[in-house]
Amino acid sequence: MGEKTIPILPCRTIQAVLDFYTALGFEVTFRQKSPNPYAVVRRGGVELQFFGLKQYEPAESVSTCYVLTDDVDGLHDAFRAGLKAAYGKIPTRGLPRIGPVKDMSYGVRQFLMTDPGGNCVRVGQRTSGDGQHRRAPEETFARALHHAALLADSKDDPAGAAKVVDRVLRLEDERPTPVQLLRLLVLRADVAGRLGDEGTAAAVLDEAAAVHLTAEERESVRDDLERLGELRE
């Protein structure tokens, strides 16, 4: 079969989007300024196309696409390095931004990045042949992490994720393990930043950094600790 799918995504201005993708290592293979702004970028087997729309509002965008790879961690590292070189730091909130690599409940390891046009590009690697969601855990804090992560990263609902985490951390008759606490706090700080609540983000990051973990526990939450470091920069 010779079919190929190419996403065509909106943006307000083409140049900012091209600057972002060239920082990621994409090549601009086509650009049209008139009669309608249009551009194409390509990196390996990934091609994305963009059209300019003056009345478009990036902050309200719901545009998204999915990129499958066999090296999600390698792409994540390469993209972060490119963004740091271009922007002076790795953008983790606002537009543009790149999120952490996470193992999702539906059999993929993925990260999300959002370009200056507000388009969310999900980059993932299959870790299981079963694309169905795993059942939510029964244990209180594991269940909260499961649902909050889905709200934050799959439904792009940081406010909903914040409510789940806040509710479970207010429980008085149950307490999370240090690993669970660290993961909940990092997620809470992450979504607070995405919501523009810098005060809560800073306080929660300090709390997360103070969680005592053994060497074995630190290894089990390596992705979360890496995200903690990024958010504290």
PDB file of C-alpha atoms in Angstrom:
ATOM      1  CA  MET A   1       0.000   0.000   0.000  1.00  0.00           C
ATOM      2  CA  GLY A   2       1.358   3.439  -0.895  1.00  0.00           C
ATOM      3  CA  GLU A   3      -0.868   5.671   1.216  1.00  0.00           C
ATOM      4  CA  LYS A   4       0.564   8.297   3.568  1.00  0.00           C
ATOM      5  CA  THR A   5      -1.170  10.612   5.993  1.00  0.00           C
ATOM      6  CA  ILE A   6       0.150  14.169   6.454  1.00  0.00           C
ATOM      7  CA  PRO A   7      -1.340  16.441   9.157  1.00  0.00           C
ATOM      8  CA  ILE A   8      -2.160  20.014   8.062  1.00  0.00           C
ATOM      9  CA  LEU A   9      -2.200  22.199  11.158  1.00  0.00           C
ATOM     10  CA  PRO A  10      -3.217  25.837  11.723  1.00  0.00           C
ATOM     11  CA  CYS A  11      -1.145  28.657  13.154  1.00  0.00           C
ATOM     12  CA  ARG A  12      -1.351  32.423  13.393  1.00  0.00           C
ATOM     13  CA  THR A  13       2.112  33.131  11.964  1.00  0.00           C
ATOM     14  CA  ILE A  14       4.234  30.711   9.967  1.00  0.00           C
ATOM     15  CA  GLN A  15       7.688  31.984  10.952  1.00  0.00           C
ATOM     16  CA  ALA A  16       7.409  31.260  14.681  1.00  0.00           C
ATOM     17  CA  VAL A  17       6.289  27.719  13.905  1.00  0.00           C
ATOM     18  CA  LEU A  18       9.159  27.177  11.464  1.00  0.00           C
ATOM     19  CA  ASP A  19      11.671  28.468  14.016  1.00  0.00           C
ATOM     20  CA  PHE A  20      10.334  25.952  16.530  1.00  0.00           C
ATOM     21  CA  TYR A  21      10.516  22.953  14.226  1.00  0.00           C
ATOM     22  CA  THR A  22      13.936  23.819  12.813  1.00  0.00           C
ATOM     23  CA  ALA A  23      15.165  23.912  16.423  1.00  0.00           C
ATOM     24  CA  LEU A  24      13.878  20.339  16.700  1.00  0.00           C
ATOM     25  CA  GLY A  25      15.919  19.305  13.669  1.00  0.00           C
ATOM     26  CA  PHE A  26      13.208  19.548  11.019  1.00  0.00           C
ATOM     27  CA  GLU A  27      13.971  20.851   7.531  1.00  0.00           C
ATOM     28  CA  VAL A  28      11.721  23.388   5.855  1.00  0.00           C
ATOM     29  CA  THR A  29      10.963  21.769   2.497  1.00  0.00           C
ATOM     30  CA  PHE A  30       8.377  24.242   1.214  1.00  0.00           C
ATOM     31  CA  ARG A  31       7.196  27.739   2.039  1.00  0.00           C
ATOM     32  CA  GLN A  32       4.541  29.902   0.425  1.00  0.00           C
ATOM     33  CA  LYS A  33       3.865  33.472   1.550  1.00  0.00           C
ATOM     34  CA  SER A  34       1.000  34.315  -0.819  1.00  0.00           C
ATOM     35  CA  PRO A  35      -1.782  34.089  -1.665  1.00  0.00           C
ATOM     36  CA  ASN A  36      -2.066  32.004   1.508  1.00  0.00           C
ATOM     37  CA  PRO A  37       0.716  31.385   4.079  1.00  0.00           C
ATOM     38  CA  TYR A  38       1.730  27.718   3.953  1.00  0.00           C
ATOM     39  CA  ALA A  39       4.782  25.672   4.902  1.00  0.00           C
ATOM     40  CA  VAL A  40       6.032  22.098   5.118  1.00  0.00           C
ATOM     41  CA  VAL A  41       8.620  20.668   7.505  1.00  0.00           C
ATOM     42  CA  ARG A  42      10.158  17.217   7.507  1.00  0.00           C
ATOM     43  CA  ARG A  43      12.410  15.214   9.819  1.00  0.00           C
ATOM     44  CA  GLY A  44      13.100  11.664   8.740  1.00  0.00           C
ATOM     45  CA  GLY A  45       9.756  10.015   8.097  1.00  0.00           C
ATOM     46  CA  VAL A  46       7.762  12.744   9.856  1.00  0.00           C
ATOM     47  CA  GLU A  47       6.174  15.458   7.726  1.00  0.00           C
ATOM     48  CA  LEU A  48       3.954  18.246   9.045  1.00  0.00           C
ATOM     49  CA  GLN A  49       2.243  20.981   7.057  1.00  0.00           C
ATOM     50  CA  PHE A  50       0.959  24.326   8.342  1.00  0.00           C
ATOM     51  CA  PHE A  51      -1.339  27.077   7.117  1.00  0.00           C
ATOM     52  CA  GLY A  52      -1.544  30.616   8.454  1.00  0.00           C
ATOM     53  CA  LEU A  53      -4.799  32.035   9.782  1.00  0.00           C
ATOM     54  CA  LYS A  54      -4.731  35.594  11.159  1.00  0.00           C
ATOM     55  CA  GLN A  55      -7.789  35.204  13.369  1.00  0.00           C
ATOM     56  CA  TYR A  56      -6.493  31.968  14.886  1.00  0.00           C
ATOM     57  CA  GLU A  57      -5.905  31.897  18.665  1.00  0.00           C
ATOM     58  CA  PRO A  58      -3.058  29.470  19.588  1.00  0.00           C
ATOM     59  CA  ALA A  59      -3.939  29.398  23.288  1.00  0.00           C
ATOM     60  CA  GLU A  60      -7.384  28.014  22.432  1.00  0.00           C
ATOM     61  CA  SER A  61      -6.155  25.430  19.946  1.00  0.00           C
ATOM     62  CA  VAL A  62      -7.347  21.831  20.074  1.00  0.00           C
ATOM     63  CA  SER A  63      -5.290  20.740  17.047  1.00  0.00           C
ATOM     64  CA  THR A  64      -3.215  17.625  17.594  1.00  0.00           C
ATOM     65  CA  CYS A  65      -1.558  14.720  15.816  1.00  0.00           C
ATOM     66  CA  TYR A  66       0.320  11.575  16.817  1.00  0.00           C
ATOM     67  CA  VAL A  67       3.836  10.562  15.777  1.00  0.00           C
ATOM     68  CA  LEU A  68       4.867   6.947  16.316  1.00  0.00           C
ATOM     69  CA  THR A  69       8.569   6.190  16.792  1.00  0.00           C
ATOM     70  CA  ASP A  70      10.780   3.301  17.844  1.00  0.00           C
ATOM     71  CA  ASP A  71      12.995   5.591  19.963  1.00  0.00           C
ATOM     72  CA  VAL A  72      10.838   7.946  22.000  1.00  0.00           C
ATOM     73  CA  ASP A  73      13.537   8.657  24.591  1.00  0.00           C
ATOM     74  CA  GLY A  74      16.084   9.451  21.879  1.00  0.00           C
ATOM     75  CA  LEU A  75      13.706  11.883  20.169  1.00  0.00           C
ATOM     76  CA  HIS A  76      12.813  13.493  23.478  1.00  0.00           C
ATOM     77  CA  ASP A  77      16.489  14.054  24.293  1.00  0.00           C
ATOM     78  CA  ALA A  78      17.206  15.433  20.813  1.00  0.00           C
ATOM     79  CA  PHE A  79      14.202  17.763  20.865  1.00  0.00           C
ATOM     80  CA  ARG A  80      15.032  19.101  24.325  1.00  0.00           C
ATOM     81  CA  ALA A  81      18.631  19.735  23.335  1.00  0.00           C
ATOM     82  CA  GLY A  82      17.521  21.600  20.224  1.00  0.00           C
ATOM     83  CA  LEU A  83      15.030  23.726  22.137  1.00  0.00           C
ATOM     84  CA  LYS A  84      17.559  24.576  24.832  1.00  0.00           C
ATOM     85  CA  ALA A  85      20.045  25.694  22.194  1.00  0.00           C
ATOM     86  CA  ALA A  86      17.404  27.816  20.435  1.00  0.00           C
ATOM     87  CA  TYR A  87      15.569  29.298  23.438  1.00  0.00           C
ATOM     88  CA  GLY A  88      18.294  29.279  26.091  1.00  0.00           C
ATOM     89  CA  LYS A  89      16.275  26.865  28.234  1.00  0.00           C
ATOM     90  CA  ILE A  90      13.859  23.983  27.784  1.00  0.00           C
ATOM     91  CA  PRO A  91      10.331  25.497  27.596  1.00  0.00           C
ATOM     92  CA  THR A  92       8.066  23.488  29.907  1.00  0.00           C
ATOM     93  CA  ARG A  93       5.033  25.766  30.125  1.00  0.00           C
ATOM     94  CA  GLY A  94       3.175  28.254  27.973  1.00  0.00           C
ATOM     95  CA  LEU A  95       3.717  28.242  24.202  1.00  0.00           C
ATOM     96  CA  PRO A  96       5.805  26.569  22.969  1.00  0.00           C
ATOM     97  CA  ARG A  97       6.512  23.777  25.461  1.00  0.00           C
ATOM     98  CA  ILE A  98       7.667  20.185  25.719  1.00  0.00           C
ATOM     99  CA  GLY A  99       6.513  17.733  28.375  1.00  0.00           C
ATOM    100  CA  PRO A 100       8.164  14.764  30.080  1.00  0.00           C
ATOM    101  CA  VAL A 101       8.325  11.213  28.777  1.00  0.00           C
ATOM    102  CA  LYS A 102       5.708   9.071  30.517  1.00  0.00           C
ATOM    103  CA  ASP A 103       4.545   5.475  30.427  1.00  0.00           C
ATOM    104  CA  MET A 104       0.831   5.681  29.721  1.00  0.00           C
ATOM    105  CA  SER A 105      -1.887   3.252  30.759  1.00  0.00           C
ATOM    106  CA  TYR A 106      -2.732   2.382  27.156  1.00  0.00           C
ATOM    107  CA  GLY A 107       0.536   0.699  26.205  1.00  0.00           C
ATOM    108  CA  VAL A 108       2.696   3.571  24.971  1.00  0.00           C
ATOM    109  CA  ARG A 109       5.583   5.590  26.306  1.00  0.00           C
ATOM    110  CA  GLN A 110       5.102   9.146  25.095  1.00  0.00           C
ATOM    111  CA  PHE A 111       5.694  12.846  25.471  1.00  0.00           C
ATOM    112  CA  LEU A 112       3.692  15.854  24.358  1.00  0.00           C
ATOM    113  CA  MET A 113       5.016  19.029  22.806  1.00  0.00           C
ATOM    114  CA  THR A 114       3.026  22.080  21.798  1.00  0.00           C
ATOM    115  CA  ASP A 115       4.289  24.445  19.127  1.00  0.00           C
ATOM    116  CA  PRO A 116       3.837  28.250  18.971  1.00  0.00           C
ATOM    117  CA  GLY A 117       0.648  27.704  16.990  1.00  0.00           C
ATOM    118  CA  GLY A 118      -0.892  25.751  19.858  1.00  0.00           C
ATOM    119  CA  ASN A 119      -0.716  22.433  17.992  1.00  0.00           C
ATOM    120  CA  CYS A 120      -0.067  19.495  20.312  1.00  0.00           C
ATOM    121  CA  VAL A 121       2.197  16.858  18.772  1.00  0.00           C
ATOM    122  CA  ARG A 122       2.111  13.595  20.706  1.00  0.00           C
ATOM    123  CA  VAL A 123       5.203  11.447  20.194  1.00  0.00           C
ATOM    124  CA  GLY A 124       4.985   7.855  21.374  1.00  0.00           C
ATOM    125  CA  GLN A 125       6.465   4.385  21.241  1.00  0.00           C
ATOM    126  CA  ARG A 126       4.350   1.288  21.699  1.00  0.00           C
ATOM    127  CA  THR A 127       5.281  -0.704  24.794  1.00  0.00           C
ATOM    128  CA  SER A 128       2.444  -3.191  24.498  1.00  0.00           C
ATOM    129  CA  GLY A 129       0.451  -4.764  21.705  1.00  0.00           C
ATOM    130  CA  ASP A 130      -2.724  -3.980  23.602  1.00  0.00           C
ATOM    131  CA  GLY A 131      -3.878  -0.421  23.001  1.00  0.00           C
ATOM    132  CA  GLN A 132      -6.672  -0.638  25.554  1.00  0.00           C
ATOM    133  CA  HIS A 133      -6.505   1.331  28.779  1.00  0.00           C
ATOM    134  CA  ARG A 134      -5.407  -0.704  31.760  1.00  0.00           C
ATOM    135  CA  ARG A 135      -7.963  -0.811  34.527  1.00  0.00           C
ATOM    136  CA  ALA A 136      -7.456   1.880  37.118  1.00  0.00           C
ATOM    137  CA  PRO A 137      -5.673   0.580  40.234  1.00  0.00           C
ATOM    138  CA  GLU A 138      -7.743  -0.028  43.352  1.00  0.00           C
ATOM    139  CA  GLU A 139      -5.245   1.487  45.792  1.00  0.00           C
ATOM    140  CA  THR A 140      -6.177   5.086  46.615  1.00  0.00           C
ATOM    141  CA  PHE A 141      -3.040   6.970  45.577  1.00  0.00           C
ATOM    142  CA  ALA A 142      -2.163   4.782  42.601  1.00  0.00           C
ATOM    143  CA  ARG A 143      -5.708   5.311  41.345  1.00  0.00           C
ATOM    144  CA  ALA A 144      -5.417   9.079  41.782  1.00  0.00           C
ATOM    145  CA  LEU A 145      -2.126   9.121  39.862  1.00  0.00           C
ATOM    146  CA  HIS A 146      -3.707   7.062  37.088  1.00  0.00           C
ATOM    147  CA  HIS A 147      -6.670   9.398  36.639  1.00  0.00           C
ATOM    148  CA  ALA A 148      -4.729  12.642  37.135  1.00  0.00           C
ATOM    149  CA  ALA A 149      -2.134  11.646  34.536  1.00  0.00           C
ATOM    150  CA  LEU A 150      -4.846  10.837  32.001  1.00  0.00           C
ATOM    151  CA  LEU A 151      -6.550  14.169  32.625  1.00  0.00           C
ATOM    152  CA  ALA A 152      -3.295  16.117  32.332  1.00  0.00           C
ATOM    153  CA  ASP A 153      -1.755  14.353  29.347  1.00  0.00           C
ATOM    154  CA  SER A 154      -4.505  12.656  27.361  1.00  0.00           C
ATOM    155  CA  LYS A 155      -7.444  15.010  27.876  1.00  0.00           C
ATOM    156  CA  ASP A 156      -5.326  18.173  28.279  1.00  0.00           C
ATOM    157  CA  ASP A 157      -7.329  19.065  31.374  1.00  0.00           C
ATOM    158  CA  PRO A 158      -4.769  20.393  33.889  1.00  0.00           C
ATOM    159  CA  ALA A 159      -7.497  21.855  36.104  1.00  0.00           C
ATOM    160  CA  GLY A 160      -9.158  18.448  36.397  1.00  0.00           C
ATOM    161  CA  ALA A 161      -5.821  16.825  37.200  1.00  0.00           C
ATOM    162  CA  ALA A 162      -5.153  19.423  39.906  1.00  0.00           C
ATOM    163  CA  LYS A 163      -8.494  18.667  41.569  1.00  0.00           C
ATOM    164  CA  VAL A 164      -7.759  14.934  41.667  1.00  0.00           C
ATOM    165  CA  VAL A 165      -4.326  15.443  43.231  1.00  0.00           C
ATOM    166  CA  ASP A 166      -5.503  18.062  45.733  1.00  0.00           C
ATOM    167  CA  ARG A 167      -8.384  15.868  46.849  1.00  0.00           C
ATOM    168  CA  VAL A 168      -6.262  12.791  47.493  1.00  0.00           C
ATOM    169  CA  LEU A 169      -3.505  14.716  49.287  1.00  0.00           C
ATOM    170  CA  ARG A 170      -6.086  16.148  51.702  1.00  0.00           C
ATOM    171  CA  LEU A 171      -7.009  12.689  52.982  1.00  0.00           C
ATOM    172  CA  GLU A 172      -6.343  12.353  56.697  1.00  0.00           C
ATOM    173  CA  ASP A 173      -6.824   8.621  57.186  1.00  0.00           C
ATOM    174  CA  GLU A 174      -4.457   7.500  54.402  1.00  0.00           C
ATOM    175  CA  ARG A 175      -0.989   8.625  53.379  1.00  0.00           C
ATOM    176  CA  PRO A 176       0.916   7.951  50.152  1.00  0.00           C
ATOM    177  CA  THR A 177       4.272   6.201  50.032  1.00  0.00           C
ATOM    178  CA  PRO A 178       7.275   8.498  49.395  1.00  0.00           C
ATOM    179  CA  VAL A 179       7.314   7.428  45.742  1.00  0.00           C
ATOM    180  CA  GLN A 180       3.610   8.138  45.333  1.00  0.00           C
ATOM    181  CA  LEU A 181       3.964  11.485  47.105  1.00  0.00           C
ATOM    182  CA  LEU A 182       6.838  12.533  44.865  1.00  0.00           C
ATOM    183  CA  ARG A 183       4.939  11.600  41.711  1.00  0.00           C
ATOM    184  CA  LEU A 184       1.753  13.355  42.869  1.00  0.00           C
ATOM    185  CA  LEU A 185       3.619  16.532  43.793  1.00  0.00           C
ATOM    186  CA  VAL A 186       5.575  16.696  40.535  1.00  0.00           C
ATOM    187  CA  LEU A 187       2.369  16.255  38.556  1.00  0.00           C
ATOM    188  CA  ARG A 188       0.628  18.897  40.664  1.00  0.00           C
ATOM    189  CA  ALA A 189       3.457  21.379  40.126  1.00  0.00           C
ATOM    190  CA  ASP A 190       3.461  20.646  36.422  1.00  0.00           C
ATOM    191  CA  VAL A 191      -0.250  21.351  35.968  1.00  0.00           C
ATOM    192  CA  ALA A 192      -0.051  24.409  38.231  1.00  0.00           C
ATOM    193  CA  GLY A 193       2.526  25.865  35.873  1.00  0.00           C
ATOM    194  CA  ARG A 194       0.342  25.101  32.877  1.00  0.00           C
ATOM    195  CA  LEU A 195      -2.530  26.887  34.626  1.00  0.00           C
ATOM    196  CA  GLY A 196      -0.365  29.941  35.330  1.00  0.00           C
ATOM    197  CA  ASP A 197      -0.498  29.386  39.101  1.00  0.00           C
ATOM    198  CA  GLU A 198       3.161  30.120  39.765  1.00  0.00           C
ATOM    199  CA  GLY A 199       2.744  30.439  43.533  1.00  0.00           C
ATOM    200  CA  THR A 200       1.340  26.933  43.900  1.00  0.00           C
ATOM    201  CA  ALA A 201       3.894  25.546  41.447  1.00  0.00           C
ATOM    202  CA  ALA A 202       6.820  26.962  43.437  1.00  0.00           C
ATOM    203  CA  ALA A 203       5.474  25.758  46.796  1.00  0.00           C
ATOM    204  CA  VAL A 204       4.737  22.257  45.525  1.00  0.00           C
ATOM    205  CA  LEU A 205       8.149  21.992  43.841  1.00  0.00           C
ATOM    206  CA  ASP A 206       9.828  22.795  47.156  1.00  0.00           C
ATOM    207  CA  GLU A 207       7.720  20.147  48.856  1.00  0.00           C
ATOM    208  CA  ALA A 208       8.569  17.588  46.181  1.00  0.00           C
ATOM    209  CA  ALA A 209      12.289  18.318  46.445  1.00  0.00           C
ATOM    210  CA  ALA A 210      12.116  17.640  50.192  1.00  0.00           C
ATOM    211  CA  VAL A 211      10.668  14.112  49.819  1.00  0.00           C
ATOM    212  CA  HIS A 212      13.228  11.578  51.066  1.00  0.00           C
ATOM    213  CA  LEU A 213      13.781   8.628  48.745  1.00  0.00           C
ATOM    214  CA  THR A 214      16.111   5.664  48.892  1.00  0.00           C
ATOM    215  CA  ALA A 215      18.442   4.988  45.963  1.00  0.00           C
ATOM    216  CA  GLU A 216      16.109   2.249  44.752  1.00  0.00           C
ATOM    217  CA  GLU A 217      13.089   4.539  45.013  1.00  0.00           C
ATOM    218  CA  ARG A 218      14.908   7.288  43.115  1.00  0.00           C
ATOM    219  CA  GLU A 219      15.630   4.887  40.283  1.00  0.00           C
ATOM    220  CA  SER A 220      11.953   3.920  40.074  1.00  0.00           C
ATOM    221  CA  VAL A 221      10.890   7.563  39.623  1.00  0.00           C
ATOM    222  CA  ARG A 222      13.745   8.681  37.386  1.00  0.00           C
ATOM    223  CA  ASP A 223      11.355  10.300  34.864  1.00  0.00           C
ATOM    224  CA  ASP A 224       9.584  12.226  37.628  1.00  0.00           C
ATOM    225  CA  LEU A 225      12.856  13.437  39.164  1.00  0.00           C
ATOM    226  CA  GLU A 226      14.017  14.605  35.758  1.00  0.00           C
ATOM    227  CA  ARG A 227      10.778  16.546  35.365  1.00  0.00           C
ATOM    228  CA  LEU A 228      11.216  18.007  38.840  1.00  0.00           C
ATOM    229  CA  GLY A 229      14.630  19.320  37.824  1.00  0.00           C
ATOM    230  CA  GLU A 230      13.242  20.866  34.642  1.00  0.00           C
ATOM    231  CA  LEU A 231      10.396  22.587  36.461  1.00  0.00           C
ATOM    232  CA  ARG A 232      12.774  24.052  39.047  1.00  0.00           C
ATOM    233  CA  GLU A 233      15.034  25.648  36.426  1.00  0.00           C
TER     234      GLU A 233
END
